Coordinates of C-alpha atoms in Angstrom, one line a residue:
M1 CA -25.0 37.6 -6.2
T2 CA -23.0 35.6 -3.7
T3 CA -19.2 36.0 -3.3
T4 CA -17.7 33.4 -5.6
G5 CA -14.6 31.3 -4.9
E6 CA -12.6 33.3 -7.5
V7 CA -13.4 36.6 -5.6
H8 CA -12.6 34.8 -2.3
A9 CA -9.3 33.6 -3.7
A10 CA -8.5 37.1 -5.0
A11 CA -9.1 38.5 -1.6
R12 CA -6.0 36.6 -0.1
G13 CA -3.6 39.4 0.9
G14 CA -1.8 38.1 4.0
P15 CA 2.0 37.6 4.3
W16 CA 3.7 34.4 3.5
W17 CA 1.3 31.4 4.0
W18 CA -1.4 33.4 5.8
A19 CA -4.6 34.2 3.8
R20 CA -5.3 37.4 5.8
W21 CA -3.4 39.7 8.1
R22 CA -5.9 38.9 10.8
S23 CA -4.8 35.3 10.7
A24 CA -1.2 36.2 10.9
A25 CA -1.8 38.4 13.9
L26 CA -3.7 35.6 15.7
D27 CA -0.9 33.1 15.1
V28 CA 1.8 35.6 16.3
G29 CA -0.2 36.3 19.4
L30 CA -0.7 32.5 20.1
A31 CA 3.0 31.9 19.5
V32 CA 4.0 34.7 21.9
A33 CA 1.6 33.4 24.6
S34 CA 2.9 29.8 24.1
A35 CA 6.5 31.0 24.3
V36 CA 5.8 32.9 27.5
E37 CA 4.1 29.8 29.0
C38 CA 6.9 27.5 28.0
A39 CA 9.5 30.0 29.3
F40 CA 7.9 29.9 32.8
E41 CA 7.6 26.2 32.7
G42 CA 11.2 26.0 31.5
V43 CA 12.4 27.5 34.8
R44 CA 10.9 24.6 36.7
F45 CA 12.2 22.1 34.2
A46 CA 15.7 23.5 34.5
R47 CA 15.6 23.3 38.3
D48 CA 14.4 19.7 38.2
A49 CA 16.9 18.7 35.5
G50 CA 19.8 20.5 37.2
I51 CA 20.6 22.7 34.2
P52 CA 21.0 26.5 34.1
V53 CA 17.7 28.4 34.2
A54 CA 18.6 30.4 31.2
A55 CA 19.0 27.3 29.2
G56 CA 15.5 26.1 30.3
V57 CA 14.0 29.5 29.4
V58 CA 15.6 29.5 25.9
F59 CA 14.5 26.0 25.4
G60 CA 10.9 26.8 26.4
V61 CA 10.8 30.0 24.2
S62 CA 12.1 28.1 21.2
A63 CA 9.6 25.3 21.7
G64 CA 6.7 27.5 22.3
S65 CA 7.4 29.6 19.2
A66 CA 6.5 26.6 17.0
L67 CA 2.9 27.8 17.0
L68 CA 3.9 30.4 14.5
V69 CA 3.9 27.8 11.7
R70 CA 0.8 25.8 12.9
R71 CA -1.2 26.5 9.7
Q72 CA 1.7 25.6 7.4
W73 CA 3.1 22.6 9.3
P74 CA 0.5 21.3 11.8
I75 CA 2.2 17.9 12.1
A76 CA 5.5 19.5 13.2
V77 CA 3.7 21.6 15.9
V78 CA 2.0 18.5 17.3
L79 CA 5.2 16.5 17.3
V80 CA 7.0 19.3 19.1
S81 CA 4.2 19.4 21.7
I82 CA 4.4 15.6 22.2
A83 CA 8.2 15.8 22.5
I84 CA 8.2 18.4 25.3
T85 CA 5.2 16.8 27.2
P86 CA 7.7 14.8 29.5
A87 CA 9.1 18.2 30.5
Q88 CA 5.7 19.2 31.6
M89 CA 5.5 22.2 29.3
G90 CA 3.6 23.3 26.1
Y91 CA 0.1 22.7 27.2
L92 CA -1.3 25.6 25.1
M93 CA 0.8 24.5 22.2
G94 CA -0.6 21.0 22.5
V95 CA -4.2 22.1 22.6
V96 CA -3.9 24.6 19.7
G97 CA -1.8 22.1 17.7
L98 CA -4.3 19.3 18.0
Y99 CA -7.1 21.7 17.0
T100 CA -5.2 22.9 13.9
L101 CA -4.3 19.3 13.0
A102 CA -7.9 18.2 13.2
A103 CA -9.1 21.2 11.2
S104 CA -6.6 20.6 8.4
E105 CA -7.0 18.6 5.1
L106 CA -4.7 15.8 6.3
P107 CA -5.8 12.2 6.1
R108 CA -7.8 11.0 9.1
R109 CA -5.3 8.2 9.9
I110 CA -2.5 10.7 10.4
I111 CA -4.8 12.9 12.6
G112 CA -5.9 9.8 14.6
S113 CA -2.3 8.6 15.1
L114 CA -0.9 11.9 16.3
A115 CA -4.0 12.5 18.6
G116 CA -3.4 9.0 20.1
M117 CA 0.3 9.7 20.7
S118 CA -0.6 13.0 22.4
L119 CA -3.3 11.3 24.5
V120 CA -0.9 8.6 25.6
G121 CA 1.9 11.0 26.4
M122 CA -0.3 13.3 28.4
L123 CA -1.7 10.3 30.3
I124 CA 1.7 9.0 31.3
V125 CA 3.0 12.5 32.3
M126 CA -0.1 13.3 34.3
F127 CA -0.1 9.9 36.0
V128 CA 3.6 10.4 37.1
R129 CA 3.0 14.1 38.1
V130 CA -0.2 13.4 40.2
R131 CA 1.5 10.5 41.9
Q132 CA 4.6 12.5 42.8
D133 CA 2.4 15.4 44.1
M134 CA 0.4 13.0 46.3
A135 CA 3.6 11.4 47.6
R136 CA 5.0 14.8 48.6
G137 CA 1.7 15.9 50.1
S138 CA 0.2 15.1 53.5
W139 CA -3.3 14.2 52.2
D140 CA -4.3 10.8 51.0
L141 CA -7.2 10.4 48.5
G142 CA -6.7 6.7 47.8
D143 CA -5.1 4.8 44.9
W144 CA -8.1 5.4 42.6
F145 CA -7.5 9.1 42.3
V146 CA -4.2 8.9 40.5
P147 CA -5.5 7.0 37.3
F148 CA -8.7 9.0 37.5
A149 CA -6.9 12.4 37.5
A150 CA -4.5 11.2 34.8
I151 CA -7.3 9.9 32.5
T152 CA -9.6 12.9 32.9
T153 CA -6.8 15.4 32.4
A154 CA -5.5 13.6 29.3
I155 CA -8.9 13.3 27.8
G156 CA -9.8 16.9 28.7
M157 CA -6.6 18.2 27.1
T158 CA -7.0 16.1 23.9
A159 CA -10.6 15.4 23.1
P160 CA -12.1 18.9 23.1
P161 CA -9.6 20.5 20.7
L162 CA -9.7 17.4 18.5
L163 CA -13.5 17.4 18.2
L164 CA -13.6 21.1 17.7
G165 CA -11.0 21.0 15.0
L166 CA -12.9 18.1 13.2
Y167 CA -16.1 20.2 13.4
V168 CA -14.5 23.4 12.1
G169 CA -12.7 21.4 9.3
A170 CA -15.9 19.7 8.2
R171 CA -17.7 23.1 8.3
R172 CA -15.0 24.7 6.2
R173 CA -15.1 21.9 3.7
L174 CA -18.9 22.2 3.5
M175 CA -18.6 26.0 2.9
E176 CA -16.0 25.5 0.2
S177 CA -18.2 22.9 -1.4
L178 CA -21.2 25.3 -1.3
R179 CA -19.0 28.1 -2.7
E180 CA -17.9 25.8 -5.5
R181 CA -21.5 24.9 -6.2
A182 CA -22.5 28.5 -6.2
D183 CA -19.6 29.3 -8.7
S184 CA -20.8 26.4 -10.9
L185 CA -24.4 27.6 -10.7
E186 CA -23.4 31.1 -11.5
R187 CA -21.4 29.9 -14.5
E188 CA -24.3 27.8 -15.7
L189 CA -26.7 30.7 -15.3
Q190 CA -24.4 32.9 -17.3
L191 CA -24.2 30.2 -20.0
L192 CA -27.9 29.8 -20.0
A193 CA -28.4 33.6 -20.2
E194 CA -26.0 33.7 -23.2
R195 CA -27.8 30.8 -24.8
A196 CA -31.2 32.4 -24.2
E197 CA -29.9 35.6 -25.7
E198 CA -28.7 33.7 -28.7
R199 CA -32.0 31.9 -29.1
A200 CA -33.9 35.2 -28.7
E201 CA -31.7 36.7 -31.5
W202 CA -32.2 33.7 -33.6
A203 CA -36.0 33.9 -33.1
R204 CA -36.0 37.6 -34.0
N205 CA -34.1 36.9 -37.2
E206 CA -36.5 34.0 -38.0
E207 CA -39.5 36.2 -37.4
R208 CA -38.0 39.0 -39.6
T209 CA -37.4 36.5 -42.3
R210 CA -41.0 35.2 -41.9
I211 CA -42.5 38.6 -42.1
A212 CA -40.5 39.5 -45.2
R213 CA -41.5 36.2 -46.8
E214 CA -45.2 36.6 -46.1
M215 CA -45.3 40.2 -47.3
H216 CA -43.4 39.1 -50.4
D217 CA -46.0 36.4 -51.2
V218 CA -48.9 38.7 -50.6
V219 CA -47.8 41.7 -52.6
A220 CA -45.0 40.8 -55.0
H221 CA -46.9 38.8 -57.5
R222 CA -49.7 41.3 -58.1
V223 CA -47.3 44.2 -58.2
S224 CA -45.2 42.4 -60.7
L225 CA -48.2 41.8 -62.9
M226 CA -49.1 45.4 -62.6
V227 CA -45.7 46.5 -63.8
V228 CA -45.9 44.0 -66.7
H229 CA -49.3 45.3 -67.7
A230 CA -48.2 48.9 -67.3
A231 CA -45.3 48.2 -69.7
A232 CA -47.6 46.6 -72.2
L233 CA -50.1 49.5 -71.8
Q234 CA -47.3 51.9 -72.6
A235 CA -46.4 49.9 -75.7
V236 CA -49.9 49.7 -77.2
A237 CA -51.5 52.9 -75.9
R238 CA -51.3 54.6 -79.4
K239 CA -51.6 51.5 -81.6
D240 CA -54.5 49.7 -80.0
P241 CA -56.6 51.8 -77.7
E242 CA -59.0 49.0 -76.9
K243 CA -56.3 46.7 -75.7
A244 CA -54.8 49.6 -73.7
V245 CA -58.2 50.1 -72.0
R246 CA -58.3 46.4 -71.1
N247 CA -54.7 46.5 -69.7
A248 CA -55.5 49.6 -67.7
A249 CA -58.6 47.9 -66.2
L250 CA -56.4 44.9 -65.3
V251 CA -53.8 47.1 -63.7
G252 CA -56.6 48.8 -61.7
D253 CA -58.1 45.4 -60.6
M254 CA -54.7 44.1 -59.5
G255 CA -53.8 47.3 -57.7
R256 CA -57.0 47.1 -55.8
Q257 CA -56.4 43.5 -54.9
A258 CA -52.9 44.2 -53.8
L259 CA -54.1 47.1 -51.6
T260 CA -56.8 44.9 -50.2
E261 CA -54.3 42.2 -49.2
L262 CA -51.9 44.8 -47.8
R263 CA -54.7 46.4 -45.8
E264 CA -55.7 43.0 -44.4
M265 CA -52.1 42.4 -43.3
L266 CA -51.8 45.8 -41.6
G267 CA -55.1 45.4 -39.9
V268 CA -54.1 42.1 -38.4
L269 CA -50.8 43.6 -37.3
R270 CA -52.6 46.5 -35.6
S271 CA -55.3 44.4 -34.0
G272 CA -55.0 43.9 -30.3
D273 CA -52.4 46.6 -29.9
G274 CA -54.7 49.6 -29.8
A275 CA -56.6 48.3 -26.7
R276 CA -53.4 48.0 -24.8
G277 CA -52.1 51.5 -25.7
A278 CA -49.1 52.6 -27.6
E279 CA -46.8 52.4 -24.7
R280 CA -46.3 48.6 -24.9
S281 CA -44.5 47.4 -28.0
V282 CA -45.8 44.3 -29.9
P283 CA -43.4 41.4 -29.5
L284 CA -41.7 40.4 -32.8
A285 CA -43.0 36.9 -32.5
A286 CA -46.5 38.2 -32.4
V287 CA -45.8 40.4 -35.4
G288 CA -44.6 37.3 -37.3
V289 CA -47.7 35.3 -36.4
A290 CA -49.9 38.2 -37.4
A291 CA -48.1 38.5 -40.7
A292 CA -48.6 34.8 -41.4
V293 CA -52.2 35.1 -40.5
A294 CA -52.7 38.1 -42.7
A295 CA -50.8 36.5 -45.6
S296 CA -52.8 33.4 -45.5
R297 CA -56.1 35.4 -45.3
A298 CA -57.6 33.8 -42.3
V299 CA -56.9 30.1 -43.1
D300 CA -59.3 28.8 -40.5
E301 CA -62.2 30.6 -42.2
G302 CA -61.3 29.1 -45.6
E303 CA -60.5 32.5 -47.2
G304 CA -56.8 31.7 -48.1
P305 CA -55.6 30.9 -51.6
C306 CA -56.4 27.3 -52.7
L307 CA -55.7 25.0 -55.6
E308 CA -59.0 25.9 -57.2
E309 CA -57.7 29.4 -57.8
L310 CA -54.7 28.1 -59.9
E311 CA -56.7 28.6 -63.2
E312 CA -57.4 32.2 -62.3
L313 CA -53.7 32.7 -61.3
V314 CA -52.5 31.2 -64.6
G315 CA -55.1 33.3 -66.5
Q316 CA -53.7 36.5 -64.9
S317 CA -50.3 35.7 -66.2
A318 CA -51.7 34.8 -69.6
A319 CA -53.5 38.2 -69.6
A320 CA -50.2 39.9 -69.0
G321 CA -48.8 38.4 -72.2
M322 CA -47.2 35.2 -70.9
V323 CA -47.7 32.0 -73.0
V324 CA -48.6 29.6 -70.2
D325 CA -50.5 26.3 -70.0
L326 CA -51.8 24.4 -67.0
S327 CA -52.1 20.6 -66.9
V328 CA -53.6 18.6 -63.9
E329 CA -53.0 14.9 -63.4
G330 CA -54.7 12.5 -61.0
D331 CA -57.9 12.7 -59.1
V332 CA -58.6 16.2 -57.9
R333 CA -59.3 16.3 -54.2
S334 CA -59.0 18.8 -51.3
Y335 CA -56.0 19.0 -48.9
A336 CA -55.2 20.7 -45.7
A337 CA -55.4 24.5 -45.9
E338 CA -51.6 24.9 -45.3
V339 CA -50.8 22.4 -48.0
E340 CA -53.0 24.0 -50.6
Q341 CA -51.7 27.5 -49.7
T342 CA -48.1 26.4 -50.0
A343 CA -48.7 24.7 -53.4
Y344 CA -50.5 27.9 -54.6
R345 CA -47.7 30.1 -53.4
V346 CA -45.0 28.0 -55.1
V347 CA -46.8 28.3 -58.4
Q348 CA -47.4 32.0 -57.8
E349 CA -43.8 32.8 -57.0
A350 CA -42.5 30.7 -59.9
L351 CA -44.7 32.6 -62.4
T352 CA -43.6 35.9 -60.8
N353 CA -40.0 34.8 -61.5
V354 CA -40.8 34.1 -65.1
H355 CA -42.2 37.6 -65.5
K356 CA -39.1 39.0 -63.9
H357 CA -36.3 37.0 -65.5
A358 CA -37.8 35.3 -68.6
A359 CA -40.4 37.7 -70.0
G360 CA -42.0 36.3 -73.1
A361 CA -40.9 32.7 -72.4
K362 CA -43.4 29.9 -72.9
T363 CA -44.2 28.3 -69.5
H364 CA -45.7 25.0 -68.5
V365 CA -47.5 24.5 -65.1
R366 CA -48.1 20.9 -64.1
L367 CA -50.0 19.7 -61.0
A368 CA -50.1 16.1 -60.0
H369 CA -52.5 14.6 -57.4
R370 CA -50.8 11.4 -56.0
V371 CA -51.8 8.9 -53.4
S372 CA -50.0 10.5 -50.4
E373 CA -48.6 13.7 -51.9
I374 CA -49.1 16.5 -54.3
A375 CA -46.5 17.6 -56.8
M376 CA -46.2 20.7 -58.8
Q377 CA -43.7 21.9 -61.4
V378 CA -43.3 25.2 -63.2
E379 CA -40.9 25.1 -66.2
N380 CA -40.2 27.9 -68.7
E381 CA -38.5 27.7 -72.0
P382 CA -35.6 30.0 -72.9
P383 CA -36.9 33.6 -73.3
P384 CA -36.7 35.2 -76.7
E385 CA -33.9 37.6 -77.3
V386 CA -36.2 40.6 -77.6
A387 CA -38.9 40.3 -75.0
S388 CA -42.0 42.3 -75.3
A389 CA -41.9 43.1 -71.6
S390 CA -38.2 43.7 -71.3
S391 CA -38.9 47.4 -70.7
A392 CA -40.7 46.5 -67.4
R393 CA -37.3 46.2 -65.6
L394 CA -38.8 44.3 -62.6
P395 CA -36.5 44.3 -59.6
S396 CA -35.6 41.1 -57.7
G397 CA -34.8 40.8 -54.1
G398 CA -33.5 37.2 -54.3
N399 CA -35.9 35.9 -51.6
G400 CA -38.4 34.1 -53.8
L401 CA -36.7 30.7 -54.1
V402 CA -35.6 30.8 -50.5
G403 CA -39.2 31.5 -49.3
M404 CA -40.6 28.7 -51.5
K405 CA -38.1 26.2 -50.1
E406 CA -38.8 27.3 -46.5
R407 CA -42.5 26.8 -47.0
V408 CA -42.2 23.4 -48.6
T409 CA -39.6 22.0 -46.2
A410 CA -41.6 23.3 -43.2
L411 CA -44.4 20.8 -44.3
G412 CA -41.9 17.9 -44.7
G413 CA -41.7 18.3 -48.5
V414 CA -39.0 18.5 -51.1
F415 CA -38.1 21.5 -53.2
V416 CA -35.8 21.6 -56.2
S417 CA -35.0 24.5 -58.5
G418 CA -32.5 25.1 -61.2
P419 CA -31.8 25.7 -64.9
T420 CA -32.8 23.1 -67.5
D421 CA -30.6 21.7 -70.2
A422 CA -32.5 23.7 -72.8
G423 CA -31.7 27.0 -71.2
G424 CA -34.9 27.5 -69.3
F425 CA -35.6 27.2 -65.6
R426 CA -37.6 24.6 -63.6
V427 CA -39.2 24.8 -60.1
S428 CA -40.4 21.5 -58.6
A429 CA -42.0 20.7 -55.3
V430 CA -43.5 17.7 -53.6
I431 CA -45.6 18.1 -50.5
P432 CA -47.0 15.3 -48.3
A433 CA -50.8 15.2 -48.4
A434 CA -51.1 14.5 -44.7

């Protein structure tokens, strides 16, 4: 990971306005050098002005020390250098001050104005100084040399530090912009990682729910009927041996069917994993898909439960002692495999709930084939006070209605369930035919 702006800001440990001790040491060194330069130049200024040499030295040291605050107040440093330019001192301070001013975050109009003032001041001072030197000397280079020397010296003392400062300032701003973008990208990546983790957790929970629903649909109904038949077998074993034998046969058939379906599910879950070895774990999403495939009994091959098996389903509940009737309305036709399976599972789970919670209650199963949809309804009357299968004590996990609603809504249908005014319970579902 790159160094972020926050880490960069936290690394500021210099004194006062300096970001680092190295920067403070550099400014102190430049201030000392500028003070020494101005002190030597102050001696000549004092002699030319007719003032004590000590005063000129003190003036030069005081002016040259202004470089100490160049990072905090670059405008003040440049103004001081312009002010002492007529005294022919502060050349180092002028160069460093212009560089610092150009590299700062000040508006360009201020930088341009102060740079122009410094250029004009240097041009005038150099013009006067070169002309005086030529007047005192014995050599004559012509009148063209004075303006040439003044212009080149003024530009040489002003343009390079100004351009270098502008370049360094632009580069610094670019680096800060890149650092901010890196910070923003890092925060976005962290946010995306958190969201991806949340989505992965949500997907895992969805797959767990899906696996539980599929296993519930595959096994719960037949096991519930087995428990009901076992309770009835216990009740009639001594009174009616022939009926006990029939119930025992039914229990055996349903147990074998439940084992067959469970074996199919486990086989699908294990398929594809043995070839890769036991070291790689099966992703949870693949397990959910496998469970769905196993629960639907290979839909693509047409082996899944369909509406044609509803009569057999109702007959199994009737054989378990439930008073149930099936009515079909409309023209019977075939639907998509997932539609027929969902309709079958809704009726199957509703009948299972009747066995669990309303044993002995009369139940009505209605199936309606409409133009663009298929509707089903399972309604039971209030159970008798003393139910023949009350001793079965069937457990309930509370997932049946939730699973039915999830199946129906996944196909764009509507699912409604709840008690009736007569004291019974009704489960209704409408699934689009397409």
